[in-house]
CSV table of C-alpha atoms and ligand atoms in Angstrom, one decimal:
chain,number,residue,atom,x,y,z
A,1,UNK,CA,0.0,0.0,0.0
A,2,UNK,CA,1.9,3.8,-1.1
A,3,UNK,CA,1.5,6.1,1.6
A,4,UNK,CA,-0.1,9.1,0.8
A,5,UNK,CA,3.0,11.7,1.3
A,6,UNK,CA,3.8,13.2,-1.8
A,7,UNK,CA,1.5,11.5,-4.1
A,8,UNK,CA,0.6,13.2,-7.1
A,9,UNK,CA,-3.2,13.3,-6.1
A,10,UNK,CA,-4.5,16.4,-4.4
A,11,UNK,CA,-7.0,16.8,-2.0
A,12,UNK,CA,-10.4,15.6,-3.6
A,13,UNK,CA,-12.6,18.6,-4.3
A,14,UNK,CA,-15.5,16.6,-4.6
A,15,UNK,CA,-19.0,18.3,-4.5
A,16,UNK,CA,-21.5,17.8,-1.8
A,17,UNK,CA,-21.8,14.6,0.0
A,18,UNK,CA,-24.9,12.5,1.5
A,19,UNK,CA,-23.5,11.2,4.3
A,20,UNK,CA,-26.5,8.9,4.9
A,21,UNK,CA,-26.4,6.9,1.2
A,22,UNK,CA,-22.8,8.0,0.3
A,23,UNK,CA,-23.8,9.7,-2.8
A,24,UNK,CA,-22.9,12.9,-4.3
A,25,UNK,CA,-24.8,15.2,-5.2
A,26,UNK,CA,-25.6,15.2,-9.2
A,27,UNK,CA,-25.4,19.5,-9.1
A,28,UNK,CA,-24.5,22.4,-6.6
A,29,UNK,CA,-27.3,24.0,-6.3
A,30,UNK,CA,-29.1,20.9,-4.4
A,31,UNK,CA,-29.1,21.2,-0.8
A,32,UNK,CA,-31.0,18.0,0.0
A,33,UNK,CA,-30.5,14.7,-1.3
A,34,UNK,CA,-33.5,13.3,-2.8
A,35,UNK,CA,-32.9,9.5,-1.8
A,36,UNK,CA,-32.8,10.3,1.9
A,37,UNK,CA,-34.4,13.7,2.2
A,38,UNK,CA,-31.6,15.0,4.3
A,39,UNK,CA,-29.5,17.8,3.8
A,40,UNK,CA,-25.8,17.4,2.0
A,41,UNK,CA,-23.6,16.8,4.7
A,42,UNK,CA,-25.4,16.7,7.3
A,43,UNK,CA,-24.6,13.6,9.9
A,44,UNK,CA,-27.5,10.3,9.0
A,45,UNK,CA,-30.1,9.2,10.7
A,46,UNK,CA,-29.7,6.8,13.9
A,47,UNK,CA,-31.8,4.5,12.6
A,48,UNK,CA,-30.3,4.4,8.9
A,49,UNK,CA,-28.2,1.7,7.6
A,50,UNK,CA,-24.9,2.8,6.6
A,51,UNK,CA,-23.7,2.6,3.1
A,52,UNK,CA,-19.9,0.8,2.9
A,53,UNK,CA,-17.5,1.2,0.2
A,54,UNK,CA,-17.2,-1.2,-2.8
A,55,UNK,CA,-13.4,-1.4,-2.9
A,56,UNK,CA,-12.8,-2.6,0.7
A,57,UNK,CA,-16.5,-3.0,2.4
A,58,UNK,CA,-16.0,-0.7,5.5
A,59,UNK,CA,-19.0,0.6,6.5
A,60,UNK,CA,-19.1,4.2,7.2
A,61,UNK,CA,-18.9,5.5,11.0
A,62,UNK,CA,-22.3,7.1,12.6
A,63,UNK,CA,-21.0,10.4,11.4
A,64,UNK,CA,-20.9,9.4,7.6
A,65,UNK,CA,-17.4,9.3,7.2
A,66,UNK,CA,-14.5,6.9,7.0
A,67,UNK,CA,-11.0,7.7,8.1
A,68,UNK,CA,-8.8,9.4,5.3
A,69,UNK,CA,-5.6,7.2,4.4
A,70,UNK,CA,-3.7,10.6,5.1
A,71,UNK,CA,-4.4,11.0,9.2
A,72,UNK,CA,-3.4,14.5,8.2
A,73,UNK,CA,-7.1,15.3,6.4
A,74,UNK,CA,-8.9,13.1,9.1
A,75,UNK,CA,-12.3,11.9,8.3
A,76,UNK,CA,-13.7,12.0,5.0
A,77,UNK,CA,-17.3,11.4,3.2
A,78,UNK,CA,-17.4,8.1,1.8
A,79,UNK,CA,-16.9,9.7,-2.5
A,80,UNK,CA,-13.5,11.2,-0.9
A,81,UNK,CA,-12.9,7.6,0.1
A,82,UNK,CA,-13.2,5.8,-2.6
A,83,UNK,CA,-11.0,8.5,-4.8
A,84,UNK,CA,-8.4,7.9,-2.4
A,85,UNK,CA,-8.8,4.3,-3.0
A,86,UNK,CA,-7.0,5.1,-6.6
A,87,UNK,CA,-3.6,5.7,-4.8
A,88,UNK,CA,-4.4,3.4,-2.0
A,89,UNK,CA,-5.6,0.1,-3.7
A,90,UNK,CA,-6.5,-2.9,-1.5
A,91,UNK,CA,-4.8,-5.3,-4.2
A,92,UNK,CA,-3.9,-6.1,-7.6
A,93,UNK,CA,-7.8,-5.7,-8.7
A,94,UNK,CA,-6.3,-5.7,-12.4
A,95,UNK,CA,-5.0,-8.7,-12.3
A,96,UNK,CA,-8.2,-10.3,-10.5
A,97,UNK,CA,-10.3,-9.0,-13.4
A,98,UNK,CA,-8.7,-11.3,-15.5
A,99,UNK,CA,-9.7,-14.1,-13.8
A,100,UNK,CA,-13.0,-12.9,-14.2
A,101,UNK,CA,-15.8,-14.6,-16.3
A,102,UNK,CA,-18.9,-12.5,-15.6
A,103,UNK,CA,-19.9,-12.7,-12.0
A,104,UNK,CA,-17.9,-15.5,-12.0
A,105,UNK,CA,-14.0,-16.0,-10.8
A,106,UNK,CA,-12.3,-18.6,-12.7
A,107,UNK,CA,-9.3,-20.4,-10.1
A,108,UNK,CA,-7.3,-22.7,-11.5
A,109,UNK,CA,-10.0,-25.6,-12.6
A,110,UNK,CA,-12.9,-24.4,-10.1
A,111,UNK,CA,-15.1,-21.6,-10.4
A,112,UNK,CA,-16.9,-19.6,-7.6
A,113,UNK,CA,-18.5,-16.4,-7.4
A,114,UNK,CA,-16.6,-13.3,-7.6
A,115,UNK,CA,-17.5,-11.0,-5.5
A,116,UNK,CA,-17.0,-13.7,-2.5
A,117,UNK,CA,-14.1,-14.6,-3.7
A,118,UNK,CA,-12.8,-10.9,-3.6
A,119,UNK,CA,-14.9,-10.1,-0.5
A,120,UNK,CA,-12.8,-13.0,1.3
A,121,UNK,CA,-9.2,-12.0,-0.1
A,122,UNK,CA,-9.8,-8.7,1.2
A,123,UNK,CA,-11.4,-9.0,4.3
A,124,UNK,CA,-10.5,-12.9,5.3
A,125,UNK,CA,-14.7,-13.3,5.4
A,126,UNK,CA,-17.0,-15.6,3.6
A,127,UNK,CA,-20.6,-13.9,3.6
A,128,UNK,CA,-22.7,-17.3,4.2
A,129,UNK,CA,-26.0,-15.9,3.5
A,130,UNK,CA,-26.4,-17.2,0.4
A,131,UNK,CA,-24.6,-20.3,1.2
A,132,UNK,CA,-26.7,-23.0,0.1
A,133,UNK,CA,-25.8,-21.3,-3.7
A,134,UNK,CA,-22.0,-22.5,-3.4
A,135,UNK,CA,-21.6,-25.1,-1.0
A,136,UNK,CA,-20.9,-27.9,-3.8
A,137,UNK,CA,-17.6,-25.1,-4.7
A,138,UNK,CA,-14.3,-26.6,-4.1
A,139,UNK,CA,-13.3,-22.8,-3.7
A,140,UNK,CA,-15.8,-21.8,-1.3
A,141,UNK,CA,-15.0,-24.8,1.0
A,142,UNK,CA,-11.5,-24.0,0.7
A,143,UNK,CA,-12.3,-20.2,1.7
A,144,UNK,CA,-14.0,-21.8,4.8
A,145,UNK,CA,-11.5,-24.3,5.7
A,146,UNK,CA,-8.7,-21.5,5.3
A,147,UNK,CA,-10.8,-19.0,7.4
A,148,UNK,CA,-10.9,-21.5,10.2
A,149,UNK,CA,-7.5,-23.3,10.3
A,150,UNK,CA,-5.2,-21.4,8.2
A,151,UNK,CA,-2.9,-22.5,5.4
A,152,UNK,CA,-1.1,-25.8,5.7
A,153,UNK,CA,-3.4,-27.3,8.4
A,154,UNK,CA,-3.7,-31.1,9.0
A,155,UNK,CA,-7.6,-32.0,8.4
A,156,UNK,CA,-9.1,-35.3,9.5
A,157,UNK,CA,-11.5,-36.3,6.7
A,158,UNK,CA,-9.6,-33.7,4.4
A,159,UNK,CA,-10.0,-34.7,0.5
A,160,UNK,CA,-7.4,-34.1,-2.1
A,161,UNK,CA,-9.4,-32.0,-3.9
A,162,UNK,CA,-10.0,-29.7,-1.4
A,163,UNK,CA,-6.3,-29.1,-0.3
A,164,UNK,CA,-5.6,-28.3,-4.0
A,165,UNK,CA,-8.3,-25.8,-3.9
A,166,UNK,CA,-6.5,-24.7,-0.4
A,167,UNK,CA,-3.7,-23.9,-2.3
A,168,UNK,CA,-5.0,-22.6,-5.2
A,169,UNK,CA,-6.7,-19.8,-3.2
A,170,UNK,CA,-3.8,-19.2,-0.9
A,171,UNK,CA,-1.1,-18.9,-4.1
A,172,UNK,CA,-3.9,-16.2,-5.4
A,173,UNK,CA,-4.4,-14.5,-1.6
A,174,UNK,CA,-0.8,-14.2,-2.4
A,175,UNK,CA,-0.6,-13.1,-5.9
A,176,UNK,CA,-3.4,-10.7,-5.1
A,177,UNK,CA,-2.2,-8.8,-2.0
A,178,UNK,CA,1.4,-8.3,-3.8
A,179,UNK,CA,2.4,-4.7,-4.5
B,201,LIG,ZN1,-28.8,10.2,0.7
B,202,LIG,ZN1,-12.8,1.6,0.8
């Protein structure tokens, strides 16, 4: 990951900000967003749930805002975030897409979806909620297996194809978070 001193970006200029949806405002001159009904910058709701950013799933604090990767410019509205992301990238995203076959992730000879599979290599999570979609994925089980015991554990019962898959995803964790 660069640091941000003396990177070429400046600070983002970006227009006004919902902080309850995350969205920018499409011109100026509106002061309230339309989706929410709440004025441009000002802090959401307590009830509202909180939008989270599409390159590294945080969630946005209950003030709208993330924390900037330069301490120096403290917190910023979730559109600031995701322009720092461009000089602060969680991985090699490039070279993910070209494993990609639609909203599927080719790995070696298995497929699974791939936004789980991304989900998991950046934040070490498997979202289970739609699980009973990929539980006969050799990659999936080896997402789960990893989560719980880590690379190059000893698993009673384990099959061969599943350690393949093990490594398969751990040589792409790997490949992935490489700068
Ligand atoms: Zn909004
Ligand atoms: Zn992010």
């Amino acid at each position: 990951m660069k640091l941000g001193f003396g990177s070429a970006t400046a600070p983002v200029a970006s227009g006004p900000v919902c902080l309850q949806c995350g969205t920018a405002a499409p011109s100026t001159t509106m002061t309230f967003c339309r989706r929410c009904g709440l004025p441009y910058g000002a802090p959401p709701r307590v009830e509202a749930e909180l939008p989270s950013c599409p390159t590294c799933y945080a969630t946005v604090g209950d003030d709208g805002r993330l924390p900037s990767f330069r301490p120096a410019r403290g917190r910023i509205d979730l559109v600031e975030h995701m322009v720092e992301h461009e000089d602060n990238p969680v991985g090699d995203d490039d070279y993910l897409e070209t494993l990609r076959r639609g909203d599927r992730i080719v790995i070696d000879r298995w497929e699974a979806p791939f936004d789980l599979v991304r989900r998991y290599l950046v934040t070490g999570a498997i979202d289970g909620g739609r699980r009973r979609d990929f539980q006969h994925s050799a990659i999936v089980t080896a997402m789960s297996q990893l989560k719980r015991w880590g690379p190059g554990a000893d698993l009673f019962g384990d099959q061969a194809e599943w350690k393949l898959a093990r490594d398969a995803v751990t040589t792409l964790m790997e490949r992935y978070h490489r700068a």
